[in-house]
Short mmCIF file of C-alpha atoms in Angstrom, two decimals:
data_model
loop_
_atom_site.label_atom_id
_atom_site.label_comp_id
_atom_site.label_asym_id
_atom_site.label_seq_id
_atom_site.Cartn_x
_atom_site.Cartn_y
_atom_site.Cartn_z
CA MET A 1 -94.84 -15.66 -53.09
CA ALA A 2 -93.69 -12.02 -54.94
CA ALA A 3 -95.81 -9.15 -54.13
CA ASN A 4 -97.01 -8.69 -57.83
CA PRO A 5 -98.43 -11.68 -59.02
CA VAL A 6 -99.28 -12.15 -63.19
CA ARG A 7 -102.95 -11.70 -63.61
CA LEU A 8 -104.82 -14.30 -65.98
CA SER A 9 -107.83 -15.15 -67.60
CA VAL A 10 -109.73 -17.75 -68.07
CA TRP A 11 -109.06 -18.49 -72.22
CA ALA A 12 -105.10 -17.74 -70.93
CA TYR A 13 -105.27 -20.81 -68.74
CA VAL A 14 -107.18 -23.25 -71.66
CA GLY A 15 -104.23 -21.61 -73.85
CA ILE A 16 -101.56 -23.20 -71.37
CA VAL A 17 -103.76 -27.22 -70.70
CA VAL A 18 -103.66 -26.88 -74.00
CA ALA A 19 -99.20 -26.36 -74.57
CA TYR A 20 -99.25 -28.40 -71.96
CA LEU A 21 -101.22 -30.92 -73.33
CA ALA A 22 -98.97 -30.58 -76.78
CA LEU A 23 -96.19 -30.84 -75.42
CA LEU A 24 -97.03 -34.19 -73.31
CA PHE A 25 -98.91 -35.31 -77.45
CA VAL A 26 -95.71 -34.40 -78.85
CA VAL A 27 -92.29 -36.00 -76.96
CA THR A 28 -94.85 -39.21 -76.21
CA ALA A 29 -94.69 -39.55 -80.05
CA VAL A 30 -90.82 -38.64 -79.81
CA MET A 31 -90.02 -41.36 -76.92
CA THR A 32 -91.84 -43.72 -78.50
CA ARG A 33 -90.88 -44.40 -81.97
CA GLY A 34 -90.32 -47.32 -83.60
CA ILE A 35 -91.68 -49.48 -79.97
CA ASP A 36 -94.71 -50.70 -80.60
CA THR A 37 -96.80 -50.14 -77.29
CA GLN A 38 -100.15 -48.18 -76.40
CA TYR A 39 -101.34 -46.09 -74.08
CA ALA A 40 -100.43 -46.41 -70.52
CA THR A 41 -99.32 -50.32 -70.93
CA ALA A 42 -96.06 -50.59 -70.58
CA THR A 43 -95.24 -54.03 -69.85
CA ASN A 44 -91.08 -53.35 -69.37
CA VAL A 45 -88.91 -50.55 -67.50
CA ASP A 46 -87.83 -49.67 -71.65
CA GLN A 47 -91.49 -49.24 -72.91
CA LEU A 48 -92.00 -47.40 -69.36
CA TRP A 49 -89.50 -44.83 -69.39
CA ARG A 50 -89.74 -44.09 -72.73
CA SER A 51 -93.94 -44.33 -73.08
CA LEU A 52 -95.29 -42.33 -69.66
CA THR A 53 -92.27 -41.53 -67.42
CA VAL A 54 -90.10 -39.32 -69.51
CA PRO A 55 -92.93 -37.18 -71.22
CA LEU A 56 -94.54 -36.97 -67.80
CA GLY A 57 -91.33 -35.38 -66.09
CA ALA A 58 -91.27 -32.61 -69.21
CA ALA A 59 -94.95 -31.70 -68.69
CA LEU A 60 -94.39 -31.35 -65.16
CA LEU A 61 -91.82 -29.22 -64.97
CA PHE A 62 -94.16 -27.23 -68.10
CA VAL A 63 -96.44 -27.19 -65.11
CA LEU A 64 -93.87 -25.81 -62.60
CA ALA A 65 -92.49 -22.94 -64.84
CA VAL A 66 -95.58 -21.98 -65.56
CA VAL A 67 -96.40 -21.56 -61.69
CA ALA A 68 -92.75 -19.81 -61.38
CA ALA A 69 -94.15 -17.68 -64.86
CA LEU A 70 -96.99 -16.16 -63.04
CA ARG A 71 -95.48 -16.67 -58.52
CA TRP A 72 -98.61 -18.26 -58.12
CA TRP A 73 -96.55 -20.81 -55.77
CA ARG A 74 -99.30 -19.67 -52.42
CA PRO A 75 -102.50 -20.31 -53.82
CA VAL A 76 -101.79 -23.25 -55.97
CA LEU A 77 -100.01 -25.14 -53.54
CA ARG A 78 -102.22 -23.97 -50.82
CA ASP A 79 -105.94 -24.02 -50.07
CA ASP A 80 -107.36 -21.53 -47.23
CA ARG A 81 -110.83 -22.57 -48.20
CA PRO A 82 -111.77 -25.42 -45.60
CA VAL A 83 -114.65 -28.13 -45.91
CA GLN A 84 -116.72 -29.62 -43.27
CA ARG A 85 -114.87 -32.66 -41.19
CA TRP A 86 -116.90 -35.27 -43.23
CA VAL A 87 -115.05 -34.88 -46.64
CA ILE A 88 -112.31 -36.64 -45.05
CA ILE A 89 -114.47 -39.85 -46.10
CA VAL A 90 -113.74 -39.05 -49.89
CA PRO A 91 -109.71 -39.61 -49.72
CA VAL A 92 -110.40 -42.49 -47.54
CA ILE A 93 -112.42 -44.62 -50.03
CA GLN A 94 -109.96 -43.93 -52.50
CA LEU A 95 -106.91 -45.04 -50.88
CA ALA A 96 -109.06 -48.66 -49.77
CA ALA A 97 -110.09 -48.46 -52.99
CA ILE A 98 -106.19 -48.53 -54.56
CA LEU A 99 -105.14 -51.37 -52.04
CA LEU A 100 -107.87 -53.73 -53.51
CA ALA A 101 -107.43 -52.83 -57.33
CA VAL A 102 -103.52 -52.85 -57.31
CA ASN A 103 -101.95 -56.04 -59.60
CA TYR A 104 -100.32 -57.21 -56.82
CA GLY A 105 -99.63 -60.67 -58.65
CA GLY A 106 -98.71 -58.64 -62.28
CA LEU A 107 -96.56 -56.19 -60.23
CA ALA A 108 -94.16 -59.15 -58.68
CA ASP A 109 -93.79 -60.70 -62.50
CA ARG A 110 -92.81 -57.32 -63.63
CA GLY A 111 -90.17 -56.94 -61.08
CA LEU A 112 -88.99 -54.22 -58.48
CA ALA A 113 -87.05 -51.82 -60.46
CA PHE A 114 -90.28 -51.78 -63.00
CA THR A 115 -92.57 -51.73 -60.39
CA LEU A 116 -90.27 -48.11 -58.53
CA LEU A 117 -90.78 -47.05 -61.95
CA LEU A 118 -94.44 -47.60 -62.54
CA LEU A 119 -94.55 -45.62 -59.13
CA LEU A 120 -92.57 -42.80 -59.63
CA THR A 121 -94.15 -42.20 -63.38
CA ALA A 122 -97.56 -42.76 -61.35
CA LEU A 123 -96.51 -39.77 -58.98
CA LEU A 124 -95.28 -37.60 -61.92
CA VAL A 125 -99.37 -38.19 -62.67
CA GLY A 126 -100.73 -36.97 -59.82
CA PHE A 127 -98.49 -34.13 -59.37
CA GLY A 128 -98.36 -32.63 -63.02
CA GLU A 129 -102.28 -33.02 -63.33
CA GLU A 130 -102.90 -31.94 -59.84
CA ILE A 131 -100.59 -28.75 -60.41
CA MET A 132 -102.46 -28.11 -63.84
CA PHE A 133 -105.91 -28.42 -62.36
CA ARG A 134 -106.51 -28.27 -58.82
CA GLY A 135 -104.03 -25.98 -58.42
CA LEU A 136 -103.76 -23.98 -61.42
CA GLY A 137 -107.16 -24.41 -62.48
CA VAL A 138 -108.77 -23.46 -59.38
CA THR A 139 -106.50 -20.34 -58.99
CA VAL A 140 -107.26 -19.06 -62.10
CA PHE A 141 -111.59 -19.15 -61.37
CA ARG A 142 -111.47 -17.75 -58.16
CA ALA A 143 -108.76 -14.99 -59.34
CA ASN A 144 -111.61 -13.94 -61.78
CA GLY A 145 -114.57 -14.20 -59.34
CA PHE A 146 -116.08 -17.64 -59.81
CA THR A 147 -117.60 -19.33 -56.90
CA GLU A 148 -116.57 -21.93 -55.56
CA GLY A 149 -119.60 -24.27 -56.44
CA LYS A 150 -118.44 -22.94 -60.13
CA VAL A 151 -114.80 -23.24 -59.64
CA ALA A 152 -115.20 -27.00 -58.79
CA LEU A 153 -117.53 -27.31 -61.82
CA TRP A 154 -115.70 -25.73 -64.44
CA SER A 155 -112.01 -26.82 -63.09
CA THR A 156 -113.45 -30.44 -63.04
CA VAL A 157 -115.17 -30.32 -67.29
CA ILE A 158 -111.67 -28.65 -68.23
CA PHE A 159 -109.92 -31.24 -66.96
CA GLY A 160 -112.67 -34.31 -68.21
CA LEU A 161 -112.34 -32.68 -71.53
CA ALA A 162 -108.10 -32.83 -71.17
CA HIS A 163 -108.66 -36.61 -71.40
CA SER A 164 -110.20 -37.04 -74.64
CA THR A 165 -106.98 -36.16 -76.50
CA ASN A 166 -106.69 -40.25 -75.92
CA LEU A 167 -109.64 -40.40 -78.67
CA PHE A 168 -106.78 -39.59 -81.51
CA THR A 169 -104.67 -42.45 -79.22
CA SER A 170 -105.42 -46.30 -79.49
CA GLU A 171 -107.94 -45.24 -77.07
CA GLY A 172 -110.51 -44.92 -79.65
CA THR A 173 -113.94 -44.14 -78.32
CA GLY A 174 -113.78 -46.03 -75.31
CA ALA A 175 -111.61 -42.28 -73.95
CA ILE A 176 -115.58 -40.78 -74.23
CA ILE A 177 -115.94 -42.64 -71.39
CA GLN A 178 -112.44 -42.19 -70.17
CA VAL A 179 -113.71 -38.43 -70.48
CA PHE A 180 -116.16 -38.45 -67.54
CA ILE A 181 -114.72 -40.88 -65.28
CA ALA A 182 -111.62 -38.17 -65.42
CA ALA A 183 -114.47 -35.61 -64.43
CA LEU A 184 -116.09 -36.85 -61.76
CA SER A 185 -112.83 -38.30 -60.26
CA GLY A 186 -111.05 -34.55 -60.41
CA TYR A 187 -114.05 -33.52 -58.72
CA PHE A 188 -112.79 -35.62 -55.87
CA PHE A 189 -109.81 -34.29 -56.03
CA TYR A 190 -111.10 -30.74 -55.95
CA LEU A 191 -112.81 -32.07 -52.81
CA VAL A 192 -109.44 -33.79 -51.80
CA ARG A 193 -107.11 -30.40 -52.03
CA ARG A 194 -109.97 -28.42 -50.07
CA ARG A 195 -110.13 -31.11 -46.93
CA SER A 196 -105.91 -31.09 -46.66
CA GLY A 197 -105.41 -27.08 -46.97
CA GLY A 198 -103.03 -27.80 -50.38
CA ILE A 199 -101.96 -29.59 -53.43
CA LEU A 200 -99.83 -32.70 -51.47
CA VAL A 201 -102.64 -35.13 -50.03
CA PRO A 202 -104.95 -35.23 -53.59
CA ALA A 203 -101.53 -35.15 -56.13
CA ILE A 204 -100.35 -38.28 -53.95
CA VAL A 205 -103.63 -40.31 -54.02
CA HIS A 206 -104.32 -39.08 -57.62
CA GLY A 207 -100.36 -40.44 -58.05
CA LEU A 208 -101.62 -44.01 -56.32
CA TRP A 209 -105.00 -43.61 -58.29
CA ASP A 210 -102.99 -44.12 -61.45
CA PHE A 211 -100.26 -46.53 -60.07
CA ALA A 212 -103.37 -48.97 -58.87
CA LEU A 213 -105.07 -48.72 -62.35
CA ILE A 214 -101.79 -49.05 -64.69
CA SER A 215 -100.82 -51.46 -62.82
CA GLY A 216 -103.73 -53.69 -64.15
CA THR A 217 -102.35 -53.67 -67.75
CA THR A 218 -98.74 -54.95 -67.39
CA VAL A 219 -99.27 -58.35 -68.44
CA PRO A 220 -100.53 -58.61 -71.56
CA GLY A 221 -103.24 -60.30 -72.43
CA GLU A 222 -104.74 -60.23 -68.70
CA HIS A 223 -108.01 -58.60 -67.93
CA TYR A 224 -106.96 -57.49 -64.07
CA PRO A 225 -110.14 -56.79 -62.68
CA GLY A 226 -108.86 -54.80 -59.52
CA PHE A 227 -110.38 -52.12 -61.48
CA VAL A 228 -113.97 -53.10 -60.82
CA ALA A 229 -113.11 -51.63 -56.69
CA SER A 230 -112.26 -47.96 -58.24
CA ILE A 231 -115.01 -47.39 -60.09
CA LEU A 232 -117.13 -48.80 -57.24
CA ALA A 233 -115.41 -46.33 -54.82
CA LEU A 234 -116.39 -43.61 -57.56
CA VAL A 235 -120.20 -44.99 -57.65
CA VAL A 236 -119.98 -44.96 -53.74
CA LEU A 237 -118.64 -41.38 -53.27
CA THR A 238 -121.10 -40.38 -56.28
CA VAL A 239 -123.73 -41.40 -53.82
CA ILE A 240 -122.63 -40.27 -50.56
CA LEU A 241 -121.55 -36.87 -52.43
CA LEU A 242 -125.72 -35.97 -53.74
CA LEU A 243 -127.01 -37.42 -50.34
CA ARG A 244 -124.58 -34.92 -48.49
CA ARG A 245 -124.28 -32.07 -51.35
CA HIS A 246 -124.97 -29.37 -48.78
CA ARG A 247 -123.53 -29.47 -46.62
CA VAL A 248 -120.02 -29.61 -48.14
CA GLU A 249 -119.19 -26.09 -46.96
CA LEU A 250 -118.59 -24.65 -44.02
CA VAL A 251 -120.39 -21.31 -45.33
CA ASP A 252 -122.82 -20.94 -48.14
CA GLU A 253 -120.61 -20.23 -51.12
CA ASN A 254 -123.07 -17.56 -52.47
CA ALA A 255 -122.58 -15.08 -49.44
CA LYS A 256 -121.10 -11.49 -50.33
CA GLY A 257 -117.48 -11.51 -49.02
CA PRO A 258 -113.31 -10.70 -49.86
CA SER A 259 -111.80 -14.25 -51.87
CA VAL A 260 -109.47 -15.54 -49.51
CA THR A 261 -107.42 -17.44 -52.04
CA GLY A 262 -105.98 -16.56 -55.65
CA PRO A 263 -103.49 -13.88 -56.50
CA ARG A 264 -104.47 -10.69 -55.40
CA ASN A 265 -104.35 -11.74 -52.20
CA SER A 266 -101.15 -13.03 -51.50
#
């Protein structure tokens, strides 16, 4: 990374998130003009690439442009604040839930081209949101002197609130529940980032998680029950983290010492 990275305040980061969401909203509105589709419910290739693939691709390019402008590649892509080994259970449970939640029959009905495009689209979600929230977000809060507990809290809160934009779509008031679920999921992706040492693993797990969830909406009129596996996974992970919350960090997060992650130390 460059020797003189740009400094960024928390409020400037919030502004970047707003711009990211606005771009996603505008591109989606333009691309879906004239077609009848609801949020994350595409049932054919044309609906899928217009309502999700192109908007999410544009959003990912925007995030990458921001990281490049800030010259924050290293702290965004890598994480040198490891957690205890047992935290590996988080992605393991997530991957097990993904395997159970995928609507294999629905995807078979839609065909190989649709399935592959949906997988690509879901990975665009994973990489775009992880770089924006667990990459840029975590780096911003660390660089501004937040303790790791508050880094986890505020990056998670912002991630959850970002999903409140669905209040203005067909999701309606159901998006309130989605905000809570997204925030909870975001905390677990934050732990995966720290346990794996970077953004790659949480981005892939996040993408596969969304792939499984969206696959359940691909058959019109069908309410695929696979999403229950995802909910149960979140419940199980929440219980585990509540029981072992004091055994996540390798060291006391309140202990004084220099920051090991952030633009200032790159």
